[in-house]
Amino acid sequence: LTADPNSGTGGYVLFAESELPLLHNPNDPSGREALMMQAPELAQVRYTRFRVRPGEDASCLNLYRPTNPTIIAPEAGFIESNRFTFASSMAESDAERANPWLLLRREFDDGAVPVVADATSMQYVLHVGVGDTFSIDTGGERPLVLRFVGALRDSVLQGELIMSEDAFVRRFPQQQGYRLILADAPSVRSLDDARTLAGLVERELQPLGVDATVTSERLAAFHQVENTYLSTFQALGGLGLLLGTVGLATVMFRNVLERRRELGLLRAVGYDTRRMTLMFVAEAAFLLGVGMVAGTVSAAISIAPAWLGRGGALPGAGLMLLLAAVVVAGILSSAIATRAALRGRILEALRAE
C-alpha cells in the first residue's frame, strides 16, 4: 500500500463499484446518516465519487477492442487534487503541464469531448494515441466524438475513460448519482487493514450492492495479465533463441569442415593447431560481434517508443547473460569444429587442393 497520490493507485486504498447509484455524500455526517453508514471507522475515510455510464471494459482484461467503453466522471475537486501520473498529454500551458487533468475542461472547435484514459488501454486495447478521436454510439442522431487529451501511466483506472463531470452531465443526463468510489484512508497502513476496510464498506453499503476492492490488488491483477502476456512472448522468444543458437553452432561446424583444405594448407606451411584454432575463433567472434550489434541496435530502435513512453527500466543482468551465452556458444562451436577438423584426414584434403 502507498499513500503517494502520484502512484498507480492515486493514493487511494479502495476501489468500489455499486449496482445502484449513490445519491448522498458519504463525506458528510448527514450523508452517512442517510446511507445508514453507522460504523465509526468510516468517519475518517474520504471518498471520491464518480458518475458512471456503463459500457465495455477497456482494460487489458478484455481481449477485444471495445466499441462502447465505460465512461466515468469525477465529482468536483478531483481535478484540482492532481492525482496519478501522466505518461503523455496535450498540455500546452504551464498550468496544464503542472496538472494535466485541467485538459478535461477544454473545448474543441469540432465538438469533441476531452477524455483521459490509461496508457496501456489506449495503446493495446483501444489502439489510439493522445490527440486521436474515438466515436461511440449514444443512441442519438450523431455519435459522440471523444478526444484523448491525456494518458495515465499504469493506473487503477485502466478500464474506464474519464470525462469531466460537467461534460458528462450534459451528454448523459439520464445517469443519476454516483456508482464508483475511490476511498482514501490515511489510517490504513497494511494490506490486511485495507481488506478489513473493504469488507466494512461492503457491509455498510450492502443495500446499494457495493463491491469494494483494494486498489493495490486491482492494480496487481492488471499487472498479472500483462506479465502473463510478457512471459508468453518471452518463452516464445527463448525457444527461438535456442533454435537460433543450435543453428549457429551447426553453421559454425559446417563452415570449418568445408574449409578443411585451407586447414591442410595452413598446417603444411607451419601453422600449429593452437594458432589455427585462434584464427577461426577470432573470425567467428568478429562475425558474432557484428551480428549482436546489428540485432541489439535494431531491437532498441523498435522498442524505444514504448520503453520511453512507459518509463521503462534498464535491461537486467538476465538479458546481458543471455546475450553473452549466445556469443560463448558461437565461439565454442567454432573452436570445437576447428579441433574436430584438424583431427581428421588433413593430408587427403591437401592432396585434393
Short mmCIF file of C-alpha atoms in Angstrom, two decimals:
data_model
loop_
_atom_site.label_atom_id
_atom_site.label_comp_id
_atom_site.label_asym_id
_atom_site.label_seq_id
_atom_site.Cartn_x
_atom_site.Cartn_y
_atom_site.Cartn_z
CA LEU A 1 0.00 0.00 0.00
CA THR A 2 1.11 3.53 -0.72
CA ALA A 3 -0.35 6.92 0.05
CA ASP A 4 1.55 8.57 -2.82
CA PRO A 5 -1.01 10.49 -4.92
CA ASN A 6 1.26 10.13 -7.97
CA SER A 7 1.36 6.34 -7.79
CA GLY A 8 -0.73 3.90 -9.81
CA THR A 9 -3.36 3.83 -7.06
CA GLY A 10 -3.50 7.61 -6.79
CA GLY A 11 -3.03 7.26 -3.05
CA TYR A 12 -6.45 5.64 -2.72
CA VAL A 13 -7.00 2.49 -0.68
CA LEU A 14 -10.27 1.16 -2.07
CA PHE A 15 -11.92 0.93 -5.48
CA ALA A 16 -15.67 0.35 -5.02
CA GLU A 17 -18.48 -0.07 -7.54
CA SER A 18 -22.20 -0.11 -6.77
CA GLU A 19 -25.19 -1.59 -8.57
CA LEU A 20 -27.44 1.31 -7.53
CA PRO A 21 -26.46 4.99 -7.72
CA LEU A 22 -25.11 6.72 -4.62
CA LEU A 23 -27.21 9.84 -4.16
CA HIS A 24 -25.79 11.08 -0.83
CA ASN A 25 -22.29 12.26 0.01
CA PRO A 26 -20.60 9.83 2.45
CA ASN A 27 -18.06 12.51 3.35
CA ASP A 28 -20.73 14.46 5.29
CA PRO A 29 -22.29 13.27 8.54
CA SER A 30 -25.75 13.85 7.11
CA GLY A 31 -24.85 11.83 4.02
CA ARG A 32 -23.53 8.93 6.09
CA GLU A 33 -26.69 9.03 8.17
CA ALA A 34 -28.85 8.92 5.04
CA LEU A 35 -26.83 5.98 3.77
CA MET A 36 -27.05 4.31 7.21
CA MET A 37 -23.25 4.10 7.49
CA GLN A 38 -23.03 3.65 11.24
CA ALA A 39 -19.52 2.21 11.61
CA PRO A 40 -17.31 4.83 13.35
CA GLU A 41 -14.25 3.65 11.38
CA LEU A 42 -15.78 5.02 8.19
CA ALA A 43 -15.98 8.57 9.54
CA GLN A 44 -12.24 9.04 8.86
CA VAL A 45 -12.43 7.76 5.30
CA ARG A 46 -12.59 10.29 2.47
CA TYR A 47 -14.48 9.31 -0.65
CA THR A 48 -14.14 10.50 -4.24
CA ARG A 49 -17.28 9.69 -6.21
CA PHE A 50 -17.55 9.13 -9.95
CA ARG A 51 -20.56 9.19 -12.23
CA VAL A 52 -20.66 6.13 -14.47
CA ARG A 53 -22.03 5.45 -17.92
CA PRO A 54 -21.86 1.65 -18.14
CA GLY A 55 -20.11 0.16 -21.13
CA GLU A 56 -17.44 -2.31 -22.14
CA ASP A 57 -14.24 -2.89 -20.20
CA ALA A 58 -11.30 -1.06 -21.77
CA SER A 59 -8.59 -2.71 -19.67
CA CYS A 60 -6.13 -5.45 -20.58
CA LEU A 61 -8.64 -7.95 -19.15
CA ASN A 62 -10.68 -7.51 -22.35
CA LEU A 63 -9.31 -9.46 -25.32
CA TYR A 64 -11.39 -7.47 -27.83
CA ARG A 65 -11.38 -3.83 -28.85
CA PRO A 66 -14.35 -2.18 -27.12
CA THR A 67 -16.63 -0.05 -29.28
CA ASN A 68 -18.61 1.41 -26.39
CA PRO A 69 -16.26 1.71 -23.39
CA THR A 70 -17.28 2.64 -19.86
CA ILE A 71 -17.12 6.38 -19.16
CA ILE A 72 -16.71 7.84 -15.67
CA ALA A 73 -16.72 11.42 -14.40
CA PRO A 74 -15.26 12.50 -11.04
CA GLU A 75 -17.02 14.94 -8.76
CA ALA A 76 -15.79 18.49 -8.21
CA GLY A 77 -12.41 18.65 -6.51
CA PHE A 78 -10.83 15.62 -8.12
CA ILE A 79 -9.27 17.59 -10.97
CA GLU A 80 -7.64 20.05 -8.56
CA SER A 81 -6.26 17.21 -6.43
CA ASN A 82 -3.97 16.27 -9.36
CA ARG A 83 -3.63 12.58 -8.54
CA PHE A 84 -1.97 9.84 -10.60
CA THR A 85 0.84 10.38 -13.13
CA PHE A 86 0.50 11.13 -16.82
CA ALA A 87 2.65 9.37 -19.39
CA SER A 88 1.76 11.97 -22.04
CA SER A 89 -0.78 14.70 -22.65
CA MET A 90 -1.82 17.58 -24.91
CA ALA A 91 -0.79 20.13 -22.29
CA GLU A 92 0.30 23.48 -23.72
CA SER A 93 0.21 25.98 -20.85
CA ASP A 94 2.25 25.82 -17.65
CA ALA A 95 -0.91 25.16 -15.63
CA GLU A 96 -1.85 22.21 -17.86
CA ARG A 97 1.65 20.78 -17.71
CA ALA A 98 1.58 21.03 -13.92
CA ASN A 99 -1.89 19.47 -13.75
CA PRO A 100 -2.92 17.71 -16.99
CA TRP A 101 -6.36 16.97 -15.50
CA LEU A 102 -7.26 20.55 -16.43
CA LEU A 103 -7.34 19.35 -20.05
CA LEU A 104 -10.73 17.76 -19.32
CA ARG A 105 -12.18 21.30 -19.25
CA ARG A 106 -11.02 22.12 -22.76
CA GLU A 107 -13.49 22.83 -25.54
CA PHE A 108 -12.67 21.88 -29.12
CA ASP A 109 -13.99 23.58 -32.24
CA ASP A 110 -15.09 20.27 -33.75
CA GLY A 111 -17.22 19.48 -30.71
CA ALA A 112 -15.11 16.56 -29.50
CA VAL A 113 -15.27 15.88 -25.76
CA PRO A 114 -11.90 15.60 -23.97
CA VAL A 115 -11.25 12.37 -22.09
CA VAL A 116 -8.33 10.76 -20.28
CA ALA A 117 -7.51 7.04 -20.29
CA ASP A 118 -4.77 4.71 -19.12
CA ALA A 119 -1.80 4.48 -21.48
CA THR A 120 -1.98 0.67 -21.59
CA SER A 121 -5.65 0.72 -22.55
CA MET A 122 -5.07 3.33 -25.23
CA GLN A 123 -2.15 1.55 -26.85
CA TYR A 124 -3.07 -2.12 -26.63
CA VAL A 125 -6.87 -2.20 -26.26
CA LEU A 126 -8.28 0.91 -27.96
CA HIS A 127 -5.35 1.33 -30.38
CA VAL A 128 -5.33 5.13 -30.15
CA GLY A 129 -2.88 7.79 -29.03
CA VAL A 130 -3.01 11.18 -27.37
CA GLY A 131 -4.80 13.58 -29.70
CA ASP A 132 -6.75 10.85 -31.51
CA THR A 133 -10.55 10.73 -31.56
CA PHE A 134 -12.88 7.85 -30.76
CA SER A 135 -16.59 7.74 -31.67
CA ILE A 136 -19.23 5.91 -29.66
CA ASP A 137 -22.93 5.40 -30.27
CA THR A 138 -25.02 7.01 -27.54
CA GLY A 139 -28.39 6.46 -29.18
CA GLY A 140 -28.61 9.99 -30.59
CA GLU A 141 -28.67 11.27 -34.13
CA ARG A 142 -24.91 11.61 -34.18
CA PRO A 143 -22.21 9.56 -32.47
CA LEU A 144 -20.35 11.13 -29.56
CA VAL A 145 -16.80 12.02 -30.54
CA LEU A 146 -14.20 11.73 -27.78
CA ARG A 147 -10.67 13.14 -27.98
CA PHE A 148 -7.92 11.65 -25.83
CA VAL A 149 -6.12 14.57 -24.19
CA GLY A 150 -4.00 12.58 -21.75
CA ALA A 151 -2.69 9.10 -20.96
CA LEU A 152 -2.28 7.89 -17.37
CA ARG A 153 0.77 5.84 -16.54
CA ASP A 154 -0.08 2.46 -15.02
CA SER A 155 -3.22 3.43 -13.10
CA VAL A 156 -6.00 1.64 -11.25
CA LEU A 157 -8.45 3.38 -13.64
CA GLN A 158 -7.32 1.25 -16.57
CA GLY A 159 -10.77 0.01 -17.57
CA GLU A 160 -12.56 3.36 -17.98
CA LEU A 161 -12.46 6.62 -19.94
CA ILE A 162 -12.50 9.68 -17.68
CA MET A 163 -14.56 12.76 -18.58
CA SER A 164 -15.26 15.98 -16.68
CA GLU A 165 -18.45 15.99 -14.64
CA ASP A 166 -19.91 18.99 -16.48
CA ALA A 167 -19.45 17.34 -19.87
CA PHE A 168 -20.80 14.05 -18.51
CA VAL A 169 -23.99 15.63 -17.13
CA ARG A 170 -24.65 17.40 -20.45
CA ARG A 171 -24.14 14.26 -22.55
CA PHE A 172 -25.66 11.69 -20.21
CA PRO A 173 -28.37 13.39 -18.13
CA GLN A 174 -30.14 10.08 -17.60
CA GLN A 175 -27.26 8.75 -15.49
CA GLN A 176 -28.16 9.86 -11.97
CA GLY A 177 -25.94 9.71 -8.91
CA TYR A 178 -22.53 8.09 -8.49
CA ARG A 179 -21.69 4.43 -8.95
CA LEU A 180 -17.93 4.34 -8.48
CA ILE A 181 -16.00 5.35 -5.37
CA LEU A 182 -12.30 5.73 -4.62
CA ALA A 183 -11.67 5.77 -0.89
CA ASP A 184 -8.72 7.43 0.82
CA ALA A 185 -7.99 6.17 4.35
CA PRO A 186 -4.77 7.61 5.88
CA SER A 187 -5.17 5.38 8.95
CA VAL A 188 -4.83 2.19 6.87
CA ARG A 189 -1.22 1.01 6.99
CA SER A 190 -1.30 -2.62 5.87
CA LEU A 191 -2.97 -4.81 3.29
CA ASP A 192 -4.94 -6.63 5.98
CA ASP A 193 -6.31 -3.31 7.25
CA ALA A 194 -7.32 -2.40 3.69
CA ARG A 195 -9.14 -5.72 3.22
CA THR A 196 -10.92 -5.24 6.53
CA LEU A 197 -11.99 -1.75 5.44
CA ALA A 198 -13.24 -3.14 2.11
CA GLY A 199 -15.40 -5.67 3.91
CA LEU A 200 -16.74 -2.96 6.21
CA VAL A 201 -17.68 -0.70 3.29
CA GLU A 202 -19.44 -3.57 1.51
CA ARG A 203 -21.39 -4.41 4.66
CA GLU A 204 -22.43 -0.83 5.39
CA LEU A 205 -23.46 -0.16 1.78
CA GLN A 206 -24.96 -3.57 1.13
CA PRO A 207 -28.38 -2.13 0.08
CA LEU A 208 -26.63 -0.44 -2.86
CA GLY A 209 -24.83 -3.59 -3.95
CA VAL A 210 -21.32 -2.23 -3.38
CA ASP A 211 -18.31 -4.36 -4.32
CA ALA A 212 -15.08 -2.96 -2.85
CA THR A 213 -11.57 -3.95 -3.92
CA VAL A 214 -8.20 -2.95 -2.52
CA THR A 215 -6.61 -0.70 -5.14
CA SER A 216 -3.19 -2.33 -4.87
CA GLU A 217 -4.77 -5.74 -5.56
CA ARG A 218 -6.72 -4.36 -8.52
CA LEU A 219 -3.53 -2.89 -9.95
CA ALA A 220 -1.70 -6.17 -9.31
CA ALA A 221 -4.41 -8.02 -11.26
CA PHE A 222 -3.74 -5.80 -14.27
CA HIS A 223 0.00 -6.39 -13.90
CA GLN A 224 -0.56 -10.14 -13.67
CA VAL A 225 -2.33 -10.17 -17.02
CA GLU A 226 0.36 -8.02 -18.61
CA ASN A 227 3.11 -10.21 -17.12
CA THR A 228 1.36 -13.31 -18.48
CA TYR A 229 1.49 -11.87 -21.98
CA LEU A 230 5.13 -10.91 -21.49
CA SER A 231 6.01 -14.35 -20.13
CA THR A 232 4.37 -16.00 -23.14
CA PHE A 233 6.30 -13.86 -25.60
CA GLN A 234 9.47 -14.37 -23.58
CA ALA A 235 9.02 -18.14 -23.72
CA LEU A 236 8.49 -18.00 -27.48
CA GLY A 237 11.50 -15.73 -27.82
CA GLY A 238 13.58 -18.10 -25.71
CA LEU A 239 12.57 -21.01 -27.92
CA GLY A 240 13.53 -19.01 -30.98
CA LEU A 241 16.85 -18.12 -29.37
CA LEU A 242 17.52 -21.76 -28.53
CA LEU A 243 16.83 -22.84 -32.10
CA GLY A 244 18.95 -19.98 -33.37
CA THR A 245 21.85 -20.96 -31.10
CA VAL A 246 21.69 -24.57 -32.34
CA GLY A 247 21.57 -23.28 -35.90
CA LEU A 248 24.53 -21.01 -35.20
CA ALA A 249 26.57 -23.94 -33.88
CA THR A 250 25.63 -26.00 -36.94
CA VAL A 251 26.71 -23.23 -39.31
CA MET A 252 29.98 -22.83 -37.46
CA PHE A 253 30.71 -26.57 -37.73
CA ARG A 254 29.87 -26.65 -41.42
CA ASN A 255 31.93 -23.55 -42.14
CA VAL A 256 35.04 -25.07 -40.59
CA LEU A 257 34.56 -28.52 -42.04
CA GLU A 258 34.12 -27.11 -45.55
CA ARG A 259 37.47 -25.34 -45.17
CA ARG A 260 39.49 -28.46 -44.41
CA ARG A 261 41.64 -27.85 -47.49
CA GLU A 262 42.55 -24.44 -46.14
CA LEU A 263 43.41 -26.04 -42.79
CA GLY A 264 45.62 -28.57 -44.52
CA LEU A 265 47.47 -25.84 -46.41
CA LEU A 266 47.99 -23.83 -43.22
CA ARG A 267 49.33 -26.94 -41.46
CA ALA A 268 51.70 -27.57 -44.39
CA VAL A 269 53.24 -24.09 -44.21
CA GLY A 270 53.88 -24.39 -40.49
CA TYR A 271 50.80 -23.28 -38.57
CA ASP A 272 50.18 -25.36 -35.48
CA THR A 273 46.80 -26.37 -34.05
CA ARG A 274 46.68 -23.61 -31.46
CA ARG A 275 47.26 -20.81 -33.96
CA MET A 276 44.73 -22.13 -36.46
CA THR A 277 42.13 -22.52 -33.74
CA LEU A 278 42.79 -18.95 -32.62
CA MET A 279 42.37 -17.67 -36.20
CA PHE A 280 39.00 -19.34 -36.70
CA VAL A 281 37.76 -18.32 -33.24
CA ALA A 282 38.75 -14.69 -33.91
CA GLU A 283 36.89 -14.79 -37.21
CA ALA A 284 33.80 -16.24 -35.53
CA ALA A 285 34.00 -13.67 -32.74
CA PHE A 286 34.11 -10.83 -35.26
CA LEU A 287 31.07 -12.14 -37.13
CA LEU A 288 29.20 -12.71 -33.87
CA GLY A 289 30.06 -9.23 -32.66
CA VAL A 290 28.75 -7.61 -35.83
CA GLY A 291 25.56 -9.68 -35.66
CA MET A 292 24.99 -8.91 -31.98
CA VAL A 293 25.48 -5.17 -32.52
CA ALA A 294 23.13 -5.14 -35.51
CA GLY A 295 20.47 -7.13 -33.67
CA THR A 296 20.75 -5.10 -30.45
CA VAL A 297 20.52 -1.76 -32.26
CA SER A 298 17.52 -2.94 -34.30
CA ALA A 299 15.74 -4.21 -31.18
CA ALA A 300 16.48 -0.98 -29.29
CA ILE A 301 15.05 1.13 -32.10
CA SER A 302 11.88 -0.98 -32.29
CA ILE A 303 11.10 -0.88 -28.55
CA ALA A 304 12.32 2.68 -27.87
CA PRO A 305 8.90 4.41 -28.28
CA ALA A 306 7.08 2.07 -25.89
CA TRP A 307 10.03 1.92 -23.48
CA LEU A 308 10.41 5.68 -23.21
CA GLY A 309 6.64 6.32 -23.16
CA ARG A 310 6.10 4.00 -20.21
CA GLY A 311 9.19 4.88 -18.22
CA GLY A 312 10.97 1.58 -18.76
CA ALA A 313 13.92 0.50 -16.66
CA LEU A 314 17.34 -0.53 -17.94
CA PRO A 315 17.72 -4.17 -19.01
CA GLY A 316 18.60 -6.52 -16.18
CA ALA A 317 21.53 -8.84 -15.74
CA GLY A 318 19.48 -11.72 -17.15
CA LEU A 319 19.38 -10.14 -20.61
CA MET A 320 23.11 -9.48 -20.55
CA LEU A 321 23.81 -13.08 -19.55
CA LEU A 322 21.55 -14.30 -22.35
CA LEU A 323 23.44 -12.30 -24.97
CA ALA A 324 26.77 -13.43 -23.53
CA ALA A 325 25.60 -17.06 -23.74
CA VAL A 326 24.91 -16.66 -27.46
CA VAL A 327 28.42 -15.31 -28.04
CA VAL A 328 30.03 -18.07 -25.99
CA ALA A 329 28.01 -20.73 -27.83
CA GLY A 330 29.17 -19.40 -31.19
CA ILE A 331 32.82 -19.19 -30.17
CA LEU A 332 32.84 -22.64 -28.57
CA SER A 333 31.18 -24.12 -31.64
CA SER A 334 33.86 -22.67 -33.87
CA ALA A 335 36.68 -23.84 -31.58
CA ILE A 336 35.28 -27.37 -31.30
CA ALA A 337 34.69 -27.58 -35.04
CA THR A 338 38.25 -26.48 -35.75
CA ARG A 339 39.65 -29.07 -33.37
CA ALA A 340 37.49 -31.77 -34.92
CA ALA A 341 38.55 -30.84 -38.44
CA LEU A 342 42.24 -30.89 -37.51
CA ARG A 343 41.89 -34.41 -36.14
CA GLY A 344 40.58 -35.59 -39.49
CA ARG A 345 42.49 -36.61 -42.59
CA ILE A 346 44.11 -33.28 -43.38
CA LEU A 347 46.54 -34.93 -45.85
CA GLU A 348 43.71 -36.12 -48.10
CA ALA A 349 42.20 -32.63 -48.05
CA LEU A 350 45.58 -31.14 -49.00
CA ARG A 351 46.01 -33.62 -51.89
CA ALA A 352 42.60 -32.60 -53.19
CA GLU A 353 43.74 -28.98 -53.09
#
